[in-house]
Tab-separated table of C-alpha atoms in Angstrom:
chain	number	residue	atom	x	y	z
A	55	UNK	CA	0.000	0.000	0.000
A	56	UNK	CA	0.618	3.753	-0.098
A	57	UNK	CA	2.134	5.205	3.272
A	58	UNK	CA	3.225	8.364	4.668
A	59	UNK	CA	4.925	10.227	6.870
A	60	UNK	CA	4.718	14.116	8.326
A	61	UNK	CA	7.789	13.785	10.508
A	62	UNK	CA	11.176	12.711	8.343
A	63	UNK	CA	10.287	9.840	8.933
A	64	UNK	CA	9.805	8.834	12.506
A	65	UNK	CA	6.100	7.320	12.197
A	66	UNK	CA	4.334	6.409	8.909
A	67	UNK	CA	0.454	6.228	8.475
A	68	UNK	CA	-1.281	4.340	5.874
A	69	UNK	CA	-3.105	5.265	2.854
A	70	UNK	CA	-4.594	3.641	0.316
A	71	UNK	CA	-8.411	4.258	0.480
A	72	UNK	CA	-9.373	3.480	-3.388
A	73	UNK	CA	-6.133	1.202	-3.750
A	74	UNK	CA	-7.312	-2.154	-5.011
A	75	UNK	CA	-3.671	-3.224	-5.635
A	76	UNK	CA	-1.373	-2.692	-2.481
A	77	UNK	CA	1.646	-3.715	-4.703
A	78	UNK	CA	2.561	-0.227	-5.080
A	79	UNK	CA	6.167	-0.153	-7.460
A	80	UNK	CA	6.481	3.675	-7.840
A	81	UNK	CA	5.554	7.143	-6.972
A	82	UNK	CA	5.645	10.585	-8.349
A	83	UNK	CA	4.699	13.710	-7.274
A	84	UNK	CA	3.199	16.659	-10.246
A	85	UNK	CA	5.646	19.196	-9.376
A	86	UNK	CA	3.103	22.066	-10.248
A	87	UNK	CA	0.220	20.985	-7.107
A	88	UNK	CA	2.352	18.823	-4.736
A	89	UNK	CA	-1.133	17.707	-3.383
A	90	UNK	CA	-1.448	15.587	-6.888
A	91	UNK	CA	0.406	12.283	-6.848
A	92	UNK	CA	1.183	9.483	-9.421
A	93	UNK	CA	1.753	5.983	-8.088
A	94	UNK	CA	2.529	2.793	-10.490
A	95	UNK	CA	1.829	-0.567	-9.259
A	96	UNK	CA	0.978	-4.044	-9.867
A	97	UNK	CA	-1.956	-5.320	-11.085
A	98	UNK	CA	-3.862	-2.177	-11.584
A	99	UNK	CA	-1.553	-0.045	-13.613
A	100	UNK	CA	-1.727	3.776	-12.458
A	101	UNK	CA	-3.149	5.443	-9.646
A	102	UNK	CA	-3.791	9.019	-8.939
A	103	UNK	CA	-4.431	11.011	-5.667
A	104	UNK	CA	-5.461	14.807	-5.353
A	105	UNK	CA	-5.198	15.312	-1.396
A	106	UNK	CA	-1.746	14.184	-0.616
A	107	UNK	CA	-2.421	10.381	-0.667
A	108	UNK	CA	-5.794	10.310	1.520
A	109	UNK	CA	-7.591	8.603	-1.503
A	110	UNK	CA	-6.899	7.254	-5.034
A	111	UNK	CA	-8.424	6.170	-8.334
A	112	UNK	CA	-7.222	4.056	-11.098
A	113	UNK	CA	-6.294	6.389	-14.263
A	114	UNK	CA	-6.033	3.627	-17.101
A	115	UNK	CA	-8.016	4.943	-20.008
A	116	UNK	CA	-6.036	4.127	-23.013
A	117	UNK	CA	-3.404	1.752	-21.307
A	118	UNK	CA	-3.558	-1.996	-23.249
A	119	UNK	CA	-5.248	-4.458	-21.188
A	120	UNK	CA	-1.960	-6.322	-20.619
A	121	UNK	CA	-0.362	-3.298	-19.149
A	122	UNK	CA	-3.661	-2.880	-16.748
A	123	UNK	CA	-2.336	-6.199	-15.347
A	124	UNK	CA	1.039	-6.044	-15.324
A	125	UNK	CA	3.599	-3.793	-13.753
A	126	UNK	CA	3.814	0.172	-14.010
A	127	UNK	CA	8.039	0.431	-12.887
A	128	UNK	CA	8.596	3.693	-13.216
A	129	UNK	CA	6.335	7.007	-13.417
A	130	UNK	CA	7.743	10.246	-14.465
A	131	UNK	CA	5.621	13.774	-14.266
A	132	UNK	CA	7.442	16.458	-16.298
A	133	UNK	CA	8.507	19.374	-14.339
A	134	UNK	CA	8.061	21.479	-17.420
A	135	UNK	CA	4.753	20.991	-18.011
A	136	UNK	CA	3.343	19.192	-15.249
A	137	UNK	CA	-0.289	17.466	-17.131
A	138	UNK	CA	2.623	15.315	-19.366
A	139	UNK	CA	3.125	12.124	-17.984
A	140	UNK	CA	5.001	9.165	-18.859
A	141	UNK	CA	5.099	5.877	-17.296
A	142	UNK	CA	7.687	2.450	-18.027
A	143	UNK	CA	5.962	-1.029	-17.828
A	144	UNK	CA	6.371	-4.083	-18.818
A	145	UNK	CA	5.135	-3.705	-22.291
A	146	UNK	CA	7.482	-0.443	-22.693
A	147	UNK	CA	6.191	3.582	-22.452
A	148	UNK	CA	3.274	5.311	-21.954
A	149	UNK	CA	2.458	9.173	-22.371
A	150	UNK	CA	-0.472	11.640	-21.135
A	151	UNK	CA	-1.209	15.024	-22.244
A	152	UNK	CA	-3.702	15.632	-19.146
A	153	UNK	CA	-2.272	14.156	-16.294
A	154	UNK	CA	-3.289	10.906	-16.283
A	155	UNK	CA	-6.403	11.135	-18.129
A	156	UNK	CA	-5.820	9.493	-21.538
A	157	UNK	CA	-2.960	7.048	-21.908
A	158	UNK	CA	-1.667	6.434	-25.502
A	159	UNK	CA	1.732	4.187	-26.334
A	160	UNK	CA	5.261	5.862	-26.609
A	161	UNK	CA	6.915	2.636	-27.865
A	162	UNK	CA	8.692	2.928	-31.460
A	163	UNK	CA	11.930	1.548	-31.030
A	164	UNK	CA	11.449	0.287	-27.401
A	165	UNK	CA	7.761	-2.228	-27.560
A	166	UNK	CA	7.170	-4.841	-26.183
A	167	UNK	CA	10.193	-4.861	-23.672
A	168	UNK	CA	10.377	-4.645	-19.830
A	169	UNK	CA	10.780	-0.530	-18.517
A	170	UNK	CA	12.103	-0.639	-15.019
A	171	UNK	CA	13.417	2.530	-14.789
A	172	UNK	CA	12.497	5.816	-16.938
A	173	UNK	CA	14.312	9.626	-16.060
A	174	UNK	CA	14.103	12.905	-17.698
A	175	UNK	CA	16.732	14.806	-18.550
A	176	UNK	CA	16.605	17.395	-15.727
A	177	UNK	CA	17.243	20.722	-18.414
A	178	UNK	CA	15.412	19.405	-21.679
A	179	UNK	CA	11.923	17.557	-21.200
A	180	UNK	CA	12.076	16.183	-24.690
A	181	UNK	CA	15.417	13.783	-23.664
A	182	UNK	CA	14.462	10.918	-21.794
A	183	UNK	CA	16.289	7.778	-21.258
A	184	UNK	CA	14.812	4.363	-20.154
A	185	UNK	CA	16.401	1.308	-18.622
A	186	UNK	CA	15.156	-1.736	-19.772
A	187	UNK	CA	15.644	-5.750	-19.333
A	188	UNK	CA	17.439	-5.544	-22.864
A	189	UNK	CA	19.967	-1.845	-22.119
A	190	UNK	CA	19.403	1.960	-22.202
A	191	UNK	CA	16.787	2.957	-24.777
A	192	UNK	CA	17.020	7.260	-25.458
A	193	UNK	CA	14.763	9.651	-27.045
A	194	UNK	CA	15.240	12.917	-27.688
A	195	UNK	CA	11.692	13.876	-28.992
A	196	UNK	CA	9.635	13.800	-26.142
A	197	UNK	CA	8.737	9.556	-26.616
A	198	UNK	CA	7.918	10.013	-30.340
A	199	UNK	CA	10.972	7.571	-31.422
A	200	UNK	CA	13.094	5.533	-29.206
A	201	UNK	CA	17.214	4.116	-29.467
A	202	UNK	CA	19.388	1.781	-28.243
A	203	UNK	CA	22.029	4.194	-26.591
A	204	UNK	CA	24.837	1.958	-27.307
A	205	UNK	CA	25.162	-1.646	-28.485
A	206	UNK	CA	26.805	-2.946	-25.546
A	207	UNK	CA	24.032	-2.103	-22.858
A	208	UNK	CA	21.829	-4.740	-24.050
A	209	UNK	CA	23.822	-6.708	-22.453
A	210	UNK	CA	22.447	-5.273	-19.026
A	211	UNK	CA	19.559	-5.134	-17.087
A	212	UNK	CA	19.033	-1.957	-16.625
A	213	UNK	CA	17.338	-1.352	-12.367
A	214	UNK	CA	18.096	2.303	-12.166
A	215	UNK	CA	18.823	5.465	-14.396
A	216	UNK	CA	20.105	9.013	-12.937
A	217	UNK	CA	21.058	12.084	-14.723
A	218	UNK	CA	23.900	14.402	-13.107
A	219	UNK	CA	21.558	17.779	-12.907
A	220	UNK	CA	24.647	19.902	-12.819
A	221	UNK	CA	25.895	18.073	-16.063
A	222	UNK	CA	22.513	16.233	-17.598
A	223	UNK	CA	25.711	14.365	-20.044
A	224	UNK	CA	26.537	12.994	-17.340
A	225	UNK	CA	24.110	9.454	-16.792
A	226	UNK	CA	24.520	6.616	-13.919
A	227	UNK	CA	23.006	3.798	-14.848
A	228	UNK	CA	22.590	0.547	-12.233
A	229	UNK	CA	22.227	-2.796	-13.838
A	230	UNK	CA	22.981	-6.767	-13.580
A	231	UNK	CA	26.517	-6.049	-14.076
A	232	UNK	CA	27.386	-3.338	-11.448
A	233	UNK	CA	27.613	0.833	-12.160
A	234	UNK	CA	27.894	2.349	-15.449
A	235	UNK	CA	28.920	5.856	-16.178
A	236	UNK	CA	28.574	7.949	-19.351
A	237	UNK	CA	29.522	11.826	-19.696
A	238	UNK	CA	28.345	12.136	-23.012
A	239	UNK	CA	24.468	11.584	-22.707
A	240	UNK	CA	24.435	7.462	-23.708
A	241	UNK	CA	27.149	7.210	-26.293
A	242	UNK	CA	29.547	5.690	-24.229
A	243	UNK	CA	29.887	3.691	-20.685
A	244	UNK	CA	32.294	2.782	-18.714
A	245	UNK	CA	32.080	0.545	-15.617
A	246	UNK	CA	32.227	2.188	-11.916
A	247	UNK	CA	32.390	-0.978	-9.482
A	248	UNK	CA	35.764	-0.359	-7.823
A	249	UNK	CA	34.678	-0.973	-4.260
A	250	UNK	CA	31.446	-3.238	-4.919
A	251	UNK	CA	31.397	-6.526	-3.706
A	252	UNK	CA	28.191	-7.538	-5.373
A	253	UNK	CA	27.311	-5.934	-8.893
A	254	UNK	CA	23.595	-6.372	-9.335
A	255	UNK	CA	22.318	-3.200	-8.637
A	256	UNK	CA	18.837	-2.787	-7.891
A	257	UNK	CA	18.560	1.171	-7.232
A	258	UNK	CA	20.786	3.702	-7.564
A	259	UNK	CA	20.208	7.370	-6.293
A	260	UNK	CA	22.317	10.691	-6.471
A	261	UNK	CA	22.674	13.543	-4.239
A	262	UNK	CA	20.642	16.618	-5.056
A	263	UNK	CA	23.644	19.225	-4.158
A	264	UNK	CA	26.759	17.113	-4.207
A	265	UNK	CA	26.580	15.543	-7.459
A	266	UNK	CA	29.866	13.475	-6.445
A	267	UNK	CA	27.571	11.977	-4.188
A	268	UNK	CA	25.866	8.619	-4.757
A	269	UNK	CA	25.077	5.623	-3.364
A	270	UNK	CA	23.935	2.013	-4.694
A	271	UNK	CA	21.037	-0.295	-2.891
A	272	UNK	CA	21.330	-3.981	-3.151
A	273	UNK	CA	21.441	-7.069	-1.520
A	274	UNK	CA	24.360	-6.462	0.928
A	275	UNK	CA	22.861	-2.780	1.469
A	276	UNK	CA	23.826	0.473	0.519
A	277	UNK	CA	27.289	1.619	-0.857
A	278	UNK	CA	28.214	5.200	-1.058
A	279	UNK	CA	30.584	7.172	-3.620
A	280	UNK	CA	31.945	10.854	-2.651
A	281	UNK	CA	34.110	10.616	-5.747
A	282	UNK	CA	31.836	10.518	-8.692
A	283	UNK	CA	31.839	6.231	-8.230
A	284	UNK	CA	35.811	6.130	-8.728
A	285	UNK	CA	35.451	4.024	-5.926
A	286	UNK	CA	32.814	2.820	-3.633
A	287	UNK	CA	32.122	1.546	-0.313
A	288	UNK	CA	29.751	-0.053	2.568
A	289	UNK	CA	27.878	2.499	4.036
A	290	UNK	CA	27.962	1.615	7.667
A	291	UNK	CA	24.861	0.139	10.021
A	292	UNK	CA	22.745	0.237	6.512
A	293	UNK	CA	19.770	-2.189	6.182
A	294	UNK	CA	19.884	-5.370	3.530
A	295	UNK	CA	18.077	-6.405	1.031
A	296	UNK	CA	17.573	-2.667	-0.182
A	297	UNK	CA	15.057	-2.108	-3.206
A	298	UNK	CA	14.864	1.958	-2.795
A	299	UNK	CA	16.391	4.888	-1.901
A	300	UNK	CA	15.274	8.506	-1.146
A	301	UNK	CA	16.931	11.888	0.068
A	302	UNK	CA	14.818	13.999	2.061
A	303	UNK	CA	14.388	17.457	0.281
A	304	UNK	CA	14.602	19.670	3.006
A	305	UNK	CA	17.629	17.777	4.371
A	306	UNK	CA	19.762	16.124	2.238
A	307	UNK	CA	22.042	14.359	4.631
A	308	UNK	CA	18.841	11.961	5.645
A	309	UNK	CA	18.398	8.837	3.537
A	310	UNK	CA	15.386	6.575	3.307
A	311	UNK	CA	15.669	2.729	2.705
C-alpha cells in the first residue's frame, strides 16, 4: 500500500483508500500541485491522488489491457509541463497530455520490452532515457521515437537510471553487471564498481547538491561514492536487502531505505 509520513520519517500512516492493488512499485509527485500524486503498481496499472495520498483512483483509459495487469516500474511527471506524464511497464512507455487522463503508447523503437526505470533529462523535457531488461533505450523527442544508446548495454539489465543535474551528459546507470557511467548523454559507458562486492544493482540514487555523491542499494545494502563512483564503499549500520532509496528534500544528509 501507499504510506506516509509528516515527521522525516519517525512514524508512517497508511493510505490507500481506493487502492485495489497494495503492490505499489512507484511514486511521483506533479511538481506544479504537490497535493497531486502518481503511483505505479501491480496489477492495476496507475493510480492518482489529489489530497496528498488520503484517496486514489485508477487512471487507465487508453493503457492496453496487458499493461492494466502487469507492472507500471517507473512514473515520471514532467517538471516542465506538469499534465505530461510518462510511465515504463512491462510492455514499454506510456504518455499523457492531461495528467493521467488518456494514456496512448510511446513505444517505437522500445515495444514490447520490460521498462524498469524511466528519467528525464533534468534541463530538456524532450530527452528521456529508459532502462530496460534488454539496455538503455534514449529519445530525444519527447517519446515520439526511441534508441538503443549503445550496443553494448543490451547486455544489461538496466534497475536504475540518474542524470547528473549539474551536467545532464553525465548518466549513472545501475544494472545486472554493477555501475555504469557515461559523460556524453548514452554514447559511451564505462564501468564504476571499484569498491562493490556484489554488482547487481537494484537502485541507484544521487545527491541533489553534491553531485559526487551517490550511493547504490542492493542485496548487501547500501554503498556510497563521494568521488563521482571512482570508488565505492559499505555504508555503515545500513539495512539489507535494499530495493529503494530517497533523500529527504529539506535535508539532504537523511536517507530513506
Amino acid at each position: 500500500g501507499f504510506y506516509k509520513s509528516t515527521d522525516r520519517g519517525v512514524t508512517f500512516q497508511r493510505m490507500s483508500n481506493g487502492l485495489t492493488s497494495y503492490n505499489i512499485t512507484s511514486i511521483a509527485v506533479n511538481p506544479s500541485l504537490t497535493t497531486i500524486l502518481y503511483a505505479g503498481s501491480f496489477g492495476d496499472a496507475v493510480y492518482r491522488s489529489i489530497d496528498s495520498g488520503r484517496n486514489w483512483m485508477i487512471i487507465n483509459t487508453g493503457l492496453d489491457d496487458n499493461v492494466g495487469t502487469q507492472a507500471v516500474n517507473a512514473v515520471v511527471s514532467n517538471p516542465f509541463i506538469s499534465d505530461i506524464l510518462y510511465v515504463g511497464t512491462n510492455h514499454g512507455v506510456y504518455k499523457s497530455m492531461d495528467g493521467g487522463g488518456e494514456w496512448k503508447s510511446a513505444n517505437m523503437g522500445v515495444a514490447n520490452r520490460f521498462v524498469i526505470a524511466l528519467v528525464m533529462d533534468p534541463r530538456n523535457h524532450s530527452i528521456l532515457m529508459a532502462g530496460t531488461n534488454e539496455g538503455i533505450f534514449k529519445t530525444e523527442n519527447a517519446a515520439k521515437t526511441w534508441r538503443l544508446v549503445h550496443p553494448e548495454t543490451k547486455k544489461w539489465a538496466v534497475n536504475a537510471v540518474v542524470f547528473d543535474k549539474s551536467d545532464p551528459n553525465i548518466v549513472y546507470a545501475g544494472t545486472n553487471q554493477g555501475v555504469f557511467k557515461t559523460t556524453d548523454q548514452g554514447n559511451t559507458w564505462q564501468p564504476q564498481n571499484n569498491g562493490l562486492a556484489n554488482r547487481f544493482i537494484v537502485t541507484l540514487l544521487i545527491h541533489p547538491e553534491k553531485t559526487h555523491v551517490l550511493y547504490a542499494g542492493n542485496q548487501d545494502g547500501i554503498y556510497k561514492t563521494v568521488n563521482g563512483t571512482e570508488s565505492w564503499a559499505p555504508l555503515a549500520g545500513s539495512p539489507r536487502s535494499v530495493t529503494s532509496l530517497s533523500i529527504h528534500p529539506q535535508s539532504p544528509e537523511v536517507l530513506f531505505a
